[in-house]
CSV table of C-alpha atoms and ligand atoms in Angstrom, one decimal:
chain,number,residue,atom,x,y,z
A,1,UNK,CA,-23.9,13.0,2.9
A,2,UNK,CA,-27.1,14.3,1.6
A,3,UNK,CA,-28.3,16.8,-1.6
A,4,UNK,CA,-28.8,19.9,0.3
A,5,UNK,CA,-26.0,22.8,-0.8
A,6,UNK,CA,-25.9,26.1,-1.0
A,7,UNK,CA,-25.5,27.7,-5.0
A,8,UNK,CA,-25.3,31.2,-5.4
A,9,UNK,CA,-26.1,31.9,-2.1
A,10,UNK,CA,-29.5,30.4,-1.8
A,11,UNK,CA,-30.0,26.8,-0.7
A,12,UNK,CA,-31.1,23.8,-2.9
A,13,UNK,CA,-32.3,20.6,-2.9
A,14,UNK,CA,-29.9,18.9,-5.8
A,15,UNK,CA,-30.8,21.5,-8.8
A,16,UNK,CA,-34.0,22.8,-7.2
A,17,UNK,CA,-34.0,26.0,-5.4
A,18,UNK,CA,-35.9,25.8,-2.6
A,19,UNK,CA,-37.2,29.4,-3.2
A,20,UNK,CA,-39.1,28.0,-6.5
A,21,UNK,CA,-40.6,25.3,-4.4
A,22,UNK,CA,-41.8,27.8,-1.4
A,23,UNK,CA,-43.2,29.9,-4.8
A,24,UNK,CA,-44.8,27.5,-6.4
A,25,UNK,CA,-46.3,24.9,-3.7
A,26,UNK,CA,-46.3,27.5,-0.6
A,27,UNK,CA,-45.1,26.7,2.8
A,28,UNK,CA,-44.5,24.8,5.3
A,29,UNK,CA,-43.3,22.5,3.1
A,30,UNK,CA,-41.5,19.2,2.9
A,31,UNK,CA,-38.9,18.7,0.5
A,32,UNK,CA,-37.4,15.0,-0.1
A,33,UNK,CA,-34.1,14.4,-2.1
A,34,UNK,CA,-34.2,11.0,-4.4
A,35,UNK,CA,-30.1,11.1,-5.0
A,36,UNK,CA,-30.2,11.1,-1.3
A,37,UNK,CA,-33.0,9.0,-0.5
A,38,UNK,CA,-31.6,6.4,-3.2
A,39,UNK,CA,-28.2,6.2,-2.3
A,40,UNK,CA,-28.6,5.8,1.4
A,41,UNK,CA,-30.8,2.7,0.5
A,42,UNK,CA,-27.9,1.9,-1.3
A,43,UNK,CA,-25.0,2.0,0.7
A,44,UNK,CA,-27.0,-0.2,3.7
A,45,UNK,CA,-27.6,-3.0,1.3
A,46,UNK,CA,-23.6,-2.8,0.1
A,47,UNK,CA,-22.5,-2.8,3.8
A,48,UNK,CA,-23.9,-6.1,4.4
A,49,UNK,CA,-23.8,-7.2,1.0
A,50,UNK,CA,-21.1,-10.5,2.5
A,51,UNK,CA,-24.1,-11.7,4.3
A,52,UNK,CA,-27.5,-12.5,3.2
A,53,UNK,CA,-29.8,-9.7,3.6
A,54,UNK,CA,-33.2,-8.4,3.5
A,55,UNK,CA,-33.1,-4.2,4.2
A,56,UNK,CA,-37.0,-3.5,5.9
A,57,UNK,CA,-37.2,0.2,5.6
A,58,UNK,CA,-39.3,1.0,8.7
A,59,UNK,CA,-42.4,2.9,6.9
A,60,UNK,CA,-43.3,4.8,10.1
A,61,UNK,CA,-40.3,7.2,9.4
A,62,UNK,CA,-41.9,8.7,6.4
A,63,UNK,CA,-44.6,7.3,4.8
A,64,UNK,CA,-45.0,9.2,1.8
A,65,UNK,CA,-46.1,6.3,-1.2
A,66,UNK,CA,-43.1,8.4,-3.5
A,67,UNK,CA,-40.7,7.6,-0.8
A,68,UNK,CA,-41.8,4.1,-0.4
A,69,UNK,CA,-42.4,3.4,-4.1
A,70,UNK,CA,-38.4,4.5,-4.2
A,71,UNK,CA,-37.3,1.9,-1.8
A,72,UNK,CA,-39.7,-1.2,-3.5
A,73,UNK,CA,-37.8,-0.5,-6.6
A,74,UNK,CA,-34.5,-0.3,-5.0
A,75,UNK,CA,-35.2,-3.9,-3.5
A,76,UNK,CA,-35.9,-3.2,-0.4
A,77,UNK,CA,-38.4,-4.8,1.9
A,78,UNK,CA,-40.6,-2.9,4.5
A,79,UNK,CA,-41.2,-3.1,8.1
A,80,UNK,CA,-44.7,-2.1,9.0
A,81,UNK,CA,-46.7,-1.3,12.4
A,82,UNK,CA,-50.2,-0.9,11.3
A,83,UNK,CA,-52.5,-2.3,8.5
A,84,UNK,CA,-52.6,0.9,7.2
A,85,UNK,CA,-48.8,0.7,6.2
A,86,UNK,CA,-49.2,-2.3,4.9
A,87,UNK,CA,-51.9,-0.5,2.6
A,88,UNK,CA,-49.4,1.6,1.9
A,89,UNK,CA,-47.1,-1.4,0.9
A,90,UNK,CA,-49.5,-3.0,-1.5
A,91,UNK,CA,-50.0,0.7,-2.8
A,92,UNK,CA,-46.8,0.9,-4.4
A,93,UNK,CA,-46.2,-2.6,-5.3
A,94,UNK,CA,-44.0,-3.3,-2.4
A,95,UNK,CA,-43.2,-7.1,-2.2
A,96,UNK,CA,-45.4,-8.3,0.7
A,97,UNK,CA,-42.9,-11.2,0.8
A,98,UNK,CA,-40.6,-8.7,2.3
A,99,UNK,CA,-42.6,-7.4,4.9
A,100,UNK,CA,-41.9,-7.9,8.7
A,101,UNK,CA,-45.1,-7.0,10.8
A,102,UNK,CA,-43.8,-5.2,14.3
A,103,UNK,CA,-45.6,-3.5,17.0
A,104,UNK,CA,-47.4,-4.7,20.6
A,105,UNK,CA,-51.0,-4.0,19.6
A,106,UNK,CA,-51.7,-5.9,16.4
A,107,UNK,CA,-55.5,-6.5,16.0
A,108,UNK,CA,-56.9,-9.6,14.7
A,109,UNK,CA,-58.2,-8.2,11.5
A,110,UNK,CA,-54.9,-6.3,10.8
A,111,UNK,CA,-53.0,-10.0,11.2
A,112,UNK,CA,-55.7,-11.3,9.1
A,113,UNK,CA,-54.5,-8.5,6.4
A,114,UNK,CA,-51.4,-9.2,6.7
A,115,UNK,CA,-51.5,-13.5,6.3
A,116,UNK,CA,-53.6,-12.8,3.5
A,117,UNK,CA,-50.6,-10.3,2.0
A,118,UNK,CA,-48.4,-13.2,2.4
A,119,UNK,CA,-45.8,-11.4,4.4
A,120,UNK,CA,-42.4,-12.9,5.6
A,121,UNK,CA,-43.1,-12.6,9.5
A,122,UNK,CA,-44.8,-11.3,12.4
A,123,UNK,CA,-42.8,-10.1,15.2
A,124,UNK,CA,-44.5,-11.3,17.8
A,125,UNK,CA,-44.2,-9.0,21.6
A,126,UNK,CA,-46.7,-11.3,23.9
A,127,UNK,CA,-47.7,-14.8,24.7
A,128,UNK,CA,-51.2,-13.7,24.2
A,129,UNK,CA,-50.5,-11.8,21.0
A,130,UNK,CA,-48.5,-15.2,19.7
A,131,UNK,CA,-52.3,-16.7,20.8
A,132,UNK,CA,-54.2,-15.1,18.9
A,133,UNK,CA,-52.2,-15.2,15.9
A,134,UNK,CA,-52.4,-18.8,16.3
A,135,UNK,CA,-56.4,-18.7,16.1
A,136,UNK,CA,-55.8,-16.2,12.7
A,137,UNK,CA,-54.0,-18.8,11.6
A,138,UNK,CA,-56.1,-21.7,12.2
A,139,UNK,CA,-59.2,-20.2,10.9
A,140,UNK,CA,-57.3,-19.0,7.6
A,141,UNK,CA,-55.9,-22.5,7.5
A,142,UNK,CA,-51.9,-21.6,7.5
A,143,UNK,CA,-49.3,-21.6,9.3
A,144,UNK,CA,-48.5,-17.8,10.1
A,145,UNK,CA,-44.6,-17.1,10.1
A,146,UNK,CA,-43.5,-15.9,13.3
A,147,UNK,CA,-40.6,-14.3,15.4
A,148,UNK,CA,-40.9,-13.6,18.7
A,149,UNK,CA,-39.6,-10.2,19.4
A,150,UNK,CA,-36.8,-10.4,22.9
A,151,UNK,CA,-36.0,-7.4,24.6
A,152,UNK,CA,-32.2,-8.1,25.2
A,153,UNK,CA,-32.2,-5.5,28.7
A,154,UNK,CA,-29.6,-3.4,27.0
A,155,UNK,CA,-29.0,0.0,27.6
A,156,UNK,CA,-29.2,2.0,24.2
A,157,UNK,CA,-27.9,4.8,25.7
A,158,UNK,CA,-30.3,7.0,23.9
A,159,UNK,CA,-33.5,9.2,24.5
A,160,UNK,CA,-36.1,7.4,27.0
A,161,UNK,CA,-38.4,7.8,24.8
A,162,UNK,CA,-37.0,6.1,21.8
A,163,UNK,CA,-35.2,3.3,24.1
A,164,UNK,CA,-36.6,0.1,23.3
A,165,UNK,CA,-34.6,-2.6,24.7
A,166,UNK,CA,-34.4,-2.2,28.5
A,167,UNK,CA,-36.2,-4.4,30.9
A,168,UNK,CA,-39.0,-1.8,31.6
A,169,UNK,CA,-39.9,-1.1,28.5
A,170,UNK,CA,-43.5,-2.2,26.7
A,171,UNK,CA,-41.6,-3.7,23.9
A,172,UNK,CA,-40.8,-7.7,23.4
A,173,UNK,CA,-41.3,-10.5,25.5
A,174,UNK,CA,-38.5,-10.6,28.4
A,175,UNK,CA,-34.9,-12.4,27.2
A,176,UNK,CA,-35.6,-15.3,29.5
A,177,UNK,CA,-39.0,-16.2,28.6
A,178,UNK,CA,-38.5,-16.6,25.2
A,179,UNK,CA,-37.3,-20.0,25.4
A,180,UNK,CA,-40.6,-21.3,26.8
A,181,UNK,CA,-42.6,-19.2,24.5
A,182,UNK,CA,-41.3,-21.0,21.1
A,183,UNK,CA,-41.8,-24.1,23.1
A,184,UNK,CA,-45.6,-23.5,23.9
A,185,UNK,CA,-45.7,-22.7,20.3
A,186,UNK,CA,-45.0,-25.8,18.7
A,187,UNK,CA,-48.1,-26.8,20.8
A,188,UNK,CA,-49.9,-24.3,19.0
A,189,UNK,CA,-51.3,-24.9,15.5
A,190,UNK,CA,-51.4,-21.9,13.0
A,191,UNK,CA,-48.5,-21.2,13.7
A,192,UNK,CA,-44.6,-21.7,12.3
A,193,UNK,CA,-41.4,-20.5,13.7
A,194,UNK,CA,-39.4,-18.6,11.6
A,195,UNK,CA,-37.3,-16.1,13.2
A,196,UNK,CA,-35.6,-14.1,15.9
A,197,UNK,CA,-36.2,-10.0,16.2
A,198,UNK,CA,-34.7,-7.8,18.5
A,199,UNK,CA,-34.6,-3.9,18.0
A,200,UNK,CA,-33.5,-1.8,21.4
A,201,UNK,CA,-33.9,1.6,20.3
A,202,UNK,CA,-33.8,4.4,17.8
A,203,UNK,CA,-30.9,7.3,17.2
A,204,UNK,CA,-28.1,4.8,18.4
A,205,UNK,CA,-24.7,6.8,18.3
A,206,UNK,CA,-22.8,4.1,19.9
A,207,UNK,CA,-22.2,0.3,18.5
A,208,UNK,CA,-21.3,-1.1,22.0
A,209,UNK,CA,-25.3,-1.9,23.3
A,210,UNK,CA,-26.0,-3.2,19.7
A,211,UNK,CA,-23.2,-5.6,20.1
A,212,UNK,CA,-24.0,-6.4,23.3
A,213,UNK,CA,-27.2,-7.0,21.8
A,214,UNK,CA,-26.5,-9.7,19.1
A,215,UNK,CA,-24.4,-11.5,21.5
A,216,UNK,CA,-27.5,-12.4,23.3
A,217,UNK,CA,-30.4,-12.9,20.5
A,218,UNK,CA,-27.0,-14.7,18.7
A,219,UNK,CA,-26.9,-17.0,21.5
A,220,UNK,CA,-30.7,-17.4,21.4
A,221,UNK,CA,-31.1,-18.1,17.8
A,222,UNK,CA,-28.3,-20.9,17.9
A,223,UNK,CA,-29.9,-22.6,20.8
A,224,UNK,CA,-33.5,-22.2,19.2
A,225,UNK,CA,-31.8,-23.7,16.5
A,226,UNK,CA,-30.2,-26.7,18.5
A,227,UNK,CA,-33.4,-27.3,19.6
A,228,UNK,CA,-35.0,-28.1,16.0
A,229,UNK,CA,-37.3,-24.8,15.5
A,230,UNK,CA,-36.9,-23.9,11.7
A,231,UNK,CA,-35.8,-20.3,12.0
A,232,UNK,CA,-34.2,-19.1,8.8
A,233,UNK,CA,-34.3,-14.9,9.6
A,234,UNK,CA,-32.7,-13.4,12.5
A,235,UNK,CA,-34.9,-9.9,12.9
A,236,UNK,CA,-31.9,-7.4,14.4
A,237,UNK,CA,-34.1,-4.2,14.0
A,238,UNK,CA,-33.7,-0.2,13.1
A,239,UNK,CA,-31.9,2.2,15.1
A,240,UNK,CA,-29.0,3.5,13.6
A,241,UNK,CA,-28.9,7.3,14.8
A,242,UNK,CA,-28.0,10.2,12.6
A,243,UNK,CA,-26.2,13.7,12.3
A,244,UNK,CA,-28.4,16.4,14.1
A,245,UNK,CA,-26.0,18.4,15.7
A,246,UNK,CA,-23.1,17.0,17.3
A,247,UNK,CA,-23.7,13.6,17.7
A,248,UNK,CA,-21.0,11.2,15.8
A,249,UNK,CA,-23.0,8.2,15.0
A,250,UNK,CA,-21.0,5.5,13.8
A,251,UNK,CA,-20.7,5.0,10.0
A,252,UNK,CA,-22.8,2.0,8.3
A,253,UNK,CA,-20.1,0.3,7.4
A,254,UNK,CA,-19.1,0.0,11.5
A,255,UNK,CA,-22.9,-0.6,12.6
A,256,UNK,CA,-22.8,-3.4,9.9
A,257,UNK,CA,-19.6,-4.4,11.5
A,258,UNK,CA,-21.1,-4.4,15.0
A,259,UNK,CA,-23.8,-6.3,14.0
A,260,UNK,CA,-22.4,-9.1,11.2
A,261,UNK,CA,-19.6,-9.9,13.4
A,262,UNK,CA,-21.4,-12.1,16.4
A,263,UNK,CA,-23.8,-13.3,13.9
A,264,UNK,CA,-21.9,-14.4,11.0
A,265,UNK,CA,-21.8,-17.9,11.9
A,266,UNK,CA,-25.7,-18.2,12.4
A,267,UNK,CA,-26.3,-19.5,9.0
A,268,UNK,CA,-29.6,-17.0,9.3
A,269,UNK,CA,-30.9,-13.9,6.4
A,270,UNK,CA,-30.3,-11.0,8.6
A,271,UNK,CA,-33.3,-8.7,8.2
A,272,UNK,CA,-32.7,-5.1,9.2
A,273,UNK,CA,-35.6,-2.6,9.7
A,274,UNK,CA,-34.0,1.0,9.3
A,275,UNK,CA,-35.7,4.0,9.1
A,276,UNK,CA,-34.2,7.3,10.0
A,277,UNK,CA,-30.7,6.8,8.7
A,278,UNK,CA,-32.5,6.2,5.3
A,279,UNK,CA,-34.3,9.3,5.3
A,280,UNK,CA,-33.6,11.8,7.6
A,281,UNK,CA,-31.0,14.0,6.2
A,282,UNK,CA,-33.1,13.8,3.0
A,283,UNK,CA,-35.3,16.2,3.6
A,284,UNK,CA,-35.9,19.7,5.1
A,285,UNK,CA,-39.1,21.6,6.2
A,286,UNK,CA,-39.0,24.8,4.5
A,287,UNK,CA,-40.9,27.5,5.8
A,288,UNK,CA,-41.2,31.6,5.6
A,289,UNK,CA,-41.3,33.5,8.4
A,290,UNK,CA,-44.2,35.4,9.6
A,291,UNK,CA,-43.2,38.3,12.1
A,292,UNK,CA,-40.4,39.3,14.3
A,293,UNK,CA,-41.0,40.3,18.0
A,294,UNK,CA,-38.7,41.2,20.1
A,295,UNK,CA,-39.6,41.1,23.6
A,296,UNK,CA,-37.4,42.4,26.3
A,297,UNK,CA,-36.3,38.9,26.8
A,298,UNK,CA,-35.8,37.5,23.4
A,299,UNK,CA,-35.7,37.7,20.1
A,300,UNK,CA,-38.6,35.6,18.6
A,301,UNK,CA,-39.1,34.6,14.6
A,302,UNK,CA,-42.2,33.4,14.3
A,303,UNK,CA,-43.1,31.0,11.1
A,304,UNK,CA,-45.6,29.7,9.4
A,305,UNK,CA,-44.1,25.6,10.3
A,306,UNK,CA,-45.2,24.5,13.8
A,307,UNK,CA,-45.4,21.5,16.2
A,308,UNK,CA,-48.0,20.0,14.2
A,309,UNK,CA,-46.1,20.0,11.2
A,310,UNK,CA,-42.9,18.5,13.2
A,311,UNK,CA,-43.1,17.6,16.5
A,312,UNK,CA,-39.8,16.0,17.3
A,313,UNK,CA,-38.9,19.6,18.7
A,314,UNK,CA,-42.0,20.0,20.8
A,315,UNK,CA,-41.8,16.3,22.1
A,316,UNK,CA,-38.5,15.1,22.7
A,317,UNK,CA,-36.7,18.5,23.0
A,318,UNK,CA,-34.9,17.6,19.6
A,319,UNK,CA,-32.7,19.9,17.8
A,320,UNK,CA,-33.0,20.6,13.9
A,321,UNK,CA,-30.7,23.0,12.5
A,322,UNK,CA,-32.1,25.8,10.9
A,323,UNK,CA,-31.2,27.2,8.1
A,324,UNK,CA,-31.8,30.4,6.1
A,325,UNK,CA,-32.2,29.6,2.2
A,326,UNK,CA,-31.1,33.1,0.8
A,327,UNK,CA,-28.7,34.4,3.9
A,328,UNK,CA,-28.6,38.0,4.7
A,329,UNK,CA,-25.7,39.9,5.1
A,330,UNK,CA,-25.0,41.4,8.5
A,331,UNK,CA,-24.5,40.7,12.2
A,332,UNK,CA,-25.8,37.1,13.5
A,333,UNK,CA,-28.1,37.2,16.3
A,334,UNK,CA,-29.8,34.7,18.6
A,335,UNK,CA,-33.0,33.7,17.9
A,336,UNK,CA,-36.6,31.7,19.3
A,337,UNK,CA,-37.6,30.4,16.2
A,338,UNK,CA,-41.1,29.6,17.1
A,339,UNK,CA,-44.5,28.2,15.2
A,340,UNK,CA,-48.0,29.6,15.3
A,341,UNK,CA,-49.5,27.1,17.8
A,342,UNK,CA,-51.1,28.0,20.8
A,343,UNK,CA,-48.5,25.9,23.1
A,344,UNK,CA,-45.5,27.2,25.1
A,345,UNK,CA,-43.8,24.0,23.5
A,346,UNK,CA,-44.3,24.9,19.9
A,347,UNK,CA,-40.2,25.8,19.7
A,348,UNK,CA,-38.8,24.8,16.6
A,349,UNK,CA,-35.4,26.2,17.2
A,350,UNK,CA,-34.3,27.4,20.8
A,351,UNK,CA,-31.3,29.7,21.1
A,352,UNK,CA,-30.2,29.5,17.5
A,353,UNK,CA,-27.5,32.0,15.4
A,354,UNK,CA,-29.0,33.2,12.6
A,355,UNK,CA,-28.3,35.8,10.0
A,356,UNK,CA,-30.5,38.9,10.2
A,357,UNK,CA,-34.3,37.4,8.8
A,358,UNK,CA,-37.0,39.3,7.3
A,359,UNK,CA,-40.4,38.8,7.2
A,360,UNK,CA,-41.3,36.9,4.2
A,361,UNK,CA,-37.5,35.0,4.5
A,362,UNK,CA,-37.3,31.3,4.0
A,363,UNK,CA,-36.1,29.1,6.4
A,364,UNK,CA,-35.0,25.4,5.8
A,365,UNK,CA,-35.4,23.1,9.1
A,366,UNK,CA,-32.6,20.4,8.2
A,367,UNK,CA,-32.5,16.7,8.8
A,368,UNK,CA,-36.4,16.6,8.8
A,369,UNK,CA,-37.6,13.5,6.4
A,370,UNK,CA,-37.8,11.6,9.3
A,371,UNK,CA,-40.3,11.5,11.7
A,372,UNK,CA,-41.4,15.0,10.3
A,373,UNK,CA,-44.4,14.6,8.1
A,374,UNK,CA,-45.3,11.0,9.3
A,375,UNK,CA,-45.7,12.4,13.2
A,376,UNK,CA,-47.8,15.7,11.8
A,377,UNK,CA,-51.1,16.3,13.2
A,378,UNK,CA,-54.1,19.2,12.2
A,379,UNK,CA,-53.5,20.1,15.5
A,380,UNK,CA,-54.7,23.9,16.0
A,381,UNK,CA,-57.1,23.1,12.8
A,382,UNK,CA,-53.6,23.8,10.5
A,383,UNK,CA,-53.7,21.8,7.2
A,384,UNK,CA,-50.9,19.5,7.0
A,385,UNK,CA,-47.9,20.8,4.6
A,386,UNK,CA,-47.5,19.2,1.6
A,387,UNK,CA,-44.6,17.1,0.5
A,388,UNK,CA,-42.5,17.5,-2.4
A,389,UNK,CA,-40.1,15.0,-4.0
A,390,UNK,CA,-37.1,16.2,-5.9
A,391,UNK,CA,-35.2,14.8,-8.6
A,392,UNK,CA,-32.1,16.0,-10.4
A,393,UNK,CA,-34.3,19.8,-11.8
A,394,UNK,CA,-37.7,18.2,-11.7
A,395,UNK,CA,-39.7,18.9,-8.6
A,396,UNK,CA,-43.2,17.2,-7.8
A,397,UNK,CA,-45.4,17.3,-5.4
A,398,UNK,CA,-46.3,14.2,-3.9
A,399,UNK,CA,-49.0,14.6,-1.4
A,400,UNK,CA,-51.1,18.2,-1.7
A,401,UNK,CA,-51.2,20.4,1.2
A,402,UNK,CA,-54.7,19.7,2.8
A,403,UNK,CA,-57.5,21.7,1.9
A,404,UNK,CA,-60.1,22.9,4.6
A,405,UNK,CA,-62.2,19.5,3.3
A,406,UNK,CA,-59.8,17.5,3.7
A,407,UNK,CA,-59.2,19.0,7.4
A,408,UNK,CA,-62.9,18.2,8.0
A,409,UNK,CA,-63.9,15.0,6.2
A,410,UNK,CA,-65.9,12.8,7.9
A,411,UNK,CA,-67.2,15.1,10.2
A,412,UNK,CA,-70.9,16.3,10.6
A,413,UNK,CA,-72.4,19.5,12.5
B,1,LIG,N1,-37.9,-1.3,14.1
B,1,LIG,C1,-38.7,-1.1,15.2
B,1,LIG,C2,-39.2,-2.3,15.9
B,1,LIG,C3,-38.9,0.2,15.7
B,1,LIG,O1,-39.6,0.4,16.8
B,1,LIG,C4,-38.3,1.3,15.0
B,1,LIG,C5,-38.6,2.7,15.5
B,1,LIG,C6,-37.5,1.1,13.9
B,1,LIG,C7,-37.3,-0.2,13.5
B,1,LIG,C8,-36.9,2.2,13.1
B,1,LIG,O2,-35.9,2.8,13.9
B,1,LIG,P1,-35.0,3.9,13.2
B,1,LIG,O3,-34.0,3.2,12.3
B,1,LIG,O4,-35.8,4.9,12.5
B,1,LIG,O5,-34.3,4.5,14.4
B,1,LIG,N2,-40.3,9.3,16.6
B,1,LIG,C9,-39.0,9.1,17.2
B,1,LIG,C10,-38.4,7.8,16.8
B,1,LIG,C11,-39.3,6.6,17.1
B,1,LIG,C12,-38.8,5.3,16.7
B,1,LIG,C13,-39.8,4.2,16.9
B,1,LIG,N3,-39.3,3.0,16.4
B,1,LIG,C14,-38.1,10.3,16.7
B,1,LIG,O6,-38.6,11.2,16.0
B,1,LIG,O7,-37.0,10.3,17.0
């Protein structure tokens, strides 16, 4: 379900034609919906509404302060990776009591940040991390609230990039050493137990591996719990997948099943960390094409959107569907739909049916507000887009397109 429909034959973003937006911002362009954005927050929180729980919406899939500033005032928490999205956080007014801190390479001063902040937990992914947040700690004179983060050696059956839970992956401390690790902790000072956190991958279509996977932290929190360690949250991560092109990911309401139903009896707040299935089908990057060339090969549309602007394409060979915003009559043809980058890779749509396009056409690149403008990069010296947020017939921009001085700052000749 998302805000995205055609109306009298050009594509809009609830009441917004995109075609006013590429007029009066420019392009490449993101465009977020808030009816969308809202109600998928929404309908996460109701589908584990018979259990207590804190939704962390995982910053790293879009970042944009509007976006997050939605979610604080929805009641939602926010899982961060970096002291700079904890900035972000405290930007908006985000409850820091709702923040879960995740990620293998948390620096001292960033853990310092975030004790400070007064956030609910660290996820911890190493006994030397667990270490040194001990020492931050002491020297603040608190106890910092910790999980340790287990990788559960499931098989997420998804992309191996975005497959966090297997035994050969960087993520979490292996299953079986977790037991020892909260031990050595209570010989620790700094320090106080306070959850479980597991997360084995991102664009999950299948419930089976997450299942699988709170059977086994379920079974670990009980026995933590047996053994007197003061764990109130059980951490069960993000990773809920979403409608690209054919994939059938299940619905939230048989995730939450998935996940509720071996955990039920923990007594524990579930805390889920979601990203993408909050925000990727809310937005598009709208762009206008450049030039045709047709080679005796293939038919390219070039645009003026390229890897730097979203690089899911480029990187894991992912597909967006790709719209036109004001169709063309006429015969269909197949199409390269390709940016301006100086890289073989910069493919935005491979082998794609499209109407007949013009030069100076819009096109919309769906299922975008994830990992779109929060990956983007000046690469090539191309400003990043900028980001608008839509609501009901208002349109506003919430983050300008960079200006050559932006591109630049800090540099010197
Ligand atoms: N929690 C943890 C610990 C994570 O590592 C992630 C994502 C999430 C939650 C949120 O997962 P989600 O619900 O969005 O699947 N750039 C890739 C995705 C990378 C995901 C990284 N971790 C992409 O564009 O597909």
């Amino acid at each position: 379900m998302n805000h995205f429909e055609a109306k009298g034959g050009a594509l809009c973003c609830e009441a917004v034609p995109l075609e006013r937006i590429a007029r009066d911002v420019g392009t490449p362009t993101y465009v977020y919906s808030t009816a969308t954005l809202t109600r998928h927050l929404r309908v996460v929180q109701e589908a584990f509404a018979a259990v207590p729980t804190l939704v962390c919406y995982s910053v790293k899939a879009n970042s944009n302060l509007a976006v997050l500033k939605l979610f604080a005032k929805g009641g939602a928490g926010f899982d961060i990776v970096s002291g700079g999205e904890l900035e972000r956080v405290r930007r908006v007014g985000g409850d820091t009591r709702k923040v879960v801190f995740a990620g293998v390479g948390k620096t001292e001063a960033e853990m310092v940040a975030a004790l400070k902040a007064g956030i609910l937990m660290f996820n911890v992914e190493s006994a030397e991390e667990l270490e040194a947040l001990s020492r931050v700690g002491r020297q603040l004179g608190v106890a910092a609230p910790f999980a340790l983060r287990v990788n559960p050696d499931v098989d997420a059956k998804t992309h191996r990039y975005i497959a966090t839970g297997l035994k050969t992956s960087k993520f979490g401390v292996p299953f079986d050493e977790a037991m020892a690790l909260y031990a050595r902790s209570r010989k620790l000072e700094g320090l106080v137990a306070r959850g479980l956190d597991c997360h084995i991958g991102s664009q999950l279509t299948d419930t089976r591996p997450v299942r699988e996977a709170m059977t086994r932290v379920g079974g670990l929190y009980r026995q933590l719990k047996a053994k007197g360690f003061p764990l109130t949250h059980l951490d069960v991560g993000g990773g809920l997948g979403v409608t690209y092109t054919t994939e059938s990911p299940p619905g939230v309401a048989d995730y939450a099943r998935a996940v509720i139903e071996p955990l039920k009896d923990l007594g524990a707040t579930l805390v889920l960390e979601p990203g993408r299935v909050l925000v990727a089908n809310a937005g598009v990057l709208l762009t206008r094409v450049l030039y045709r060339k047709q080679t005796p090969a293939k038919h390219f549309v070039i645009v003026d959107a390229g890897m730097n602007d979203l690089l899911r394409p480029a990187l894991y060979e992912a597909h967006h569907d790709i719209r036109a915003v004001a169709p063309r009559k006429g015969r269909a043809r197949t199409v390269e739909v390709v940016g301006p980058v100086c890289e073989s890779s910069d493919v935005l749509g491979h082998a794609r049916r499209l109407p007949p396009v013009a030069q100076g056409d819009l096109l919309a690149i769906m299922t975008a507000g994830a990992y779109g403008m929060s990956m983007s990069s000046s690469y090539n010296s191309r400003p990043r887009p900028a980001e608008v947020l839509v609501d009901e017939d208002r349109a506003r921009v919430v983050r300008t397109r960079e200006t050559f001085t932006d591109l630049m700052r800090g540099e010197t000749a």
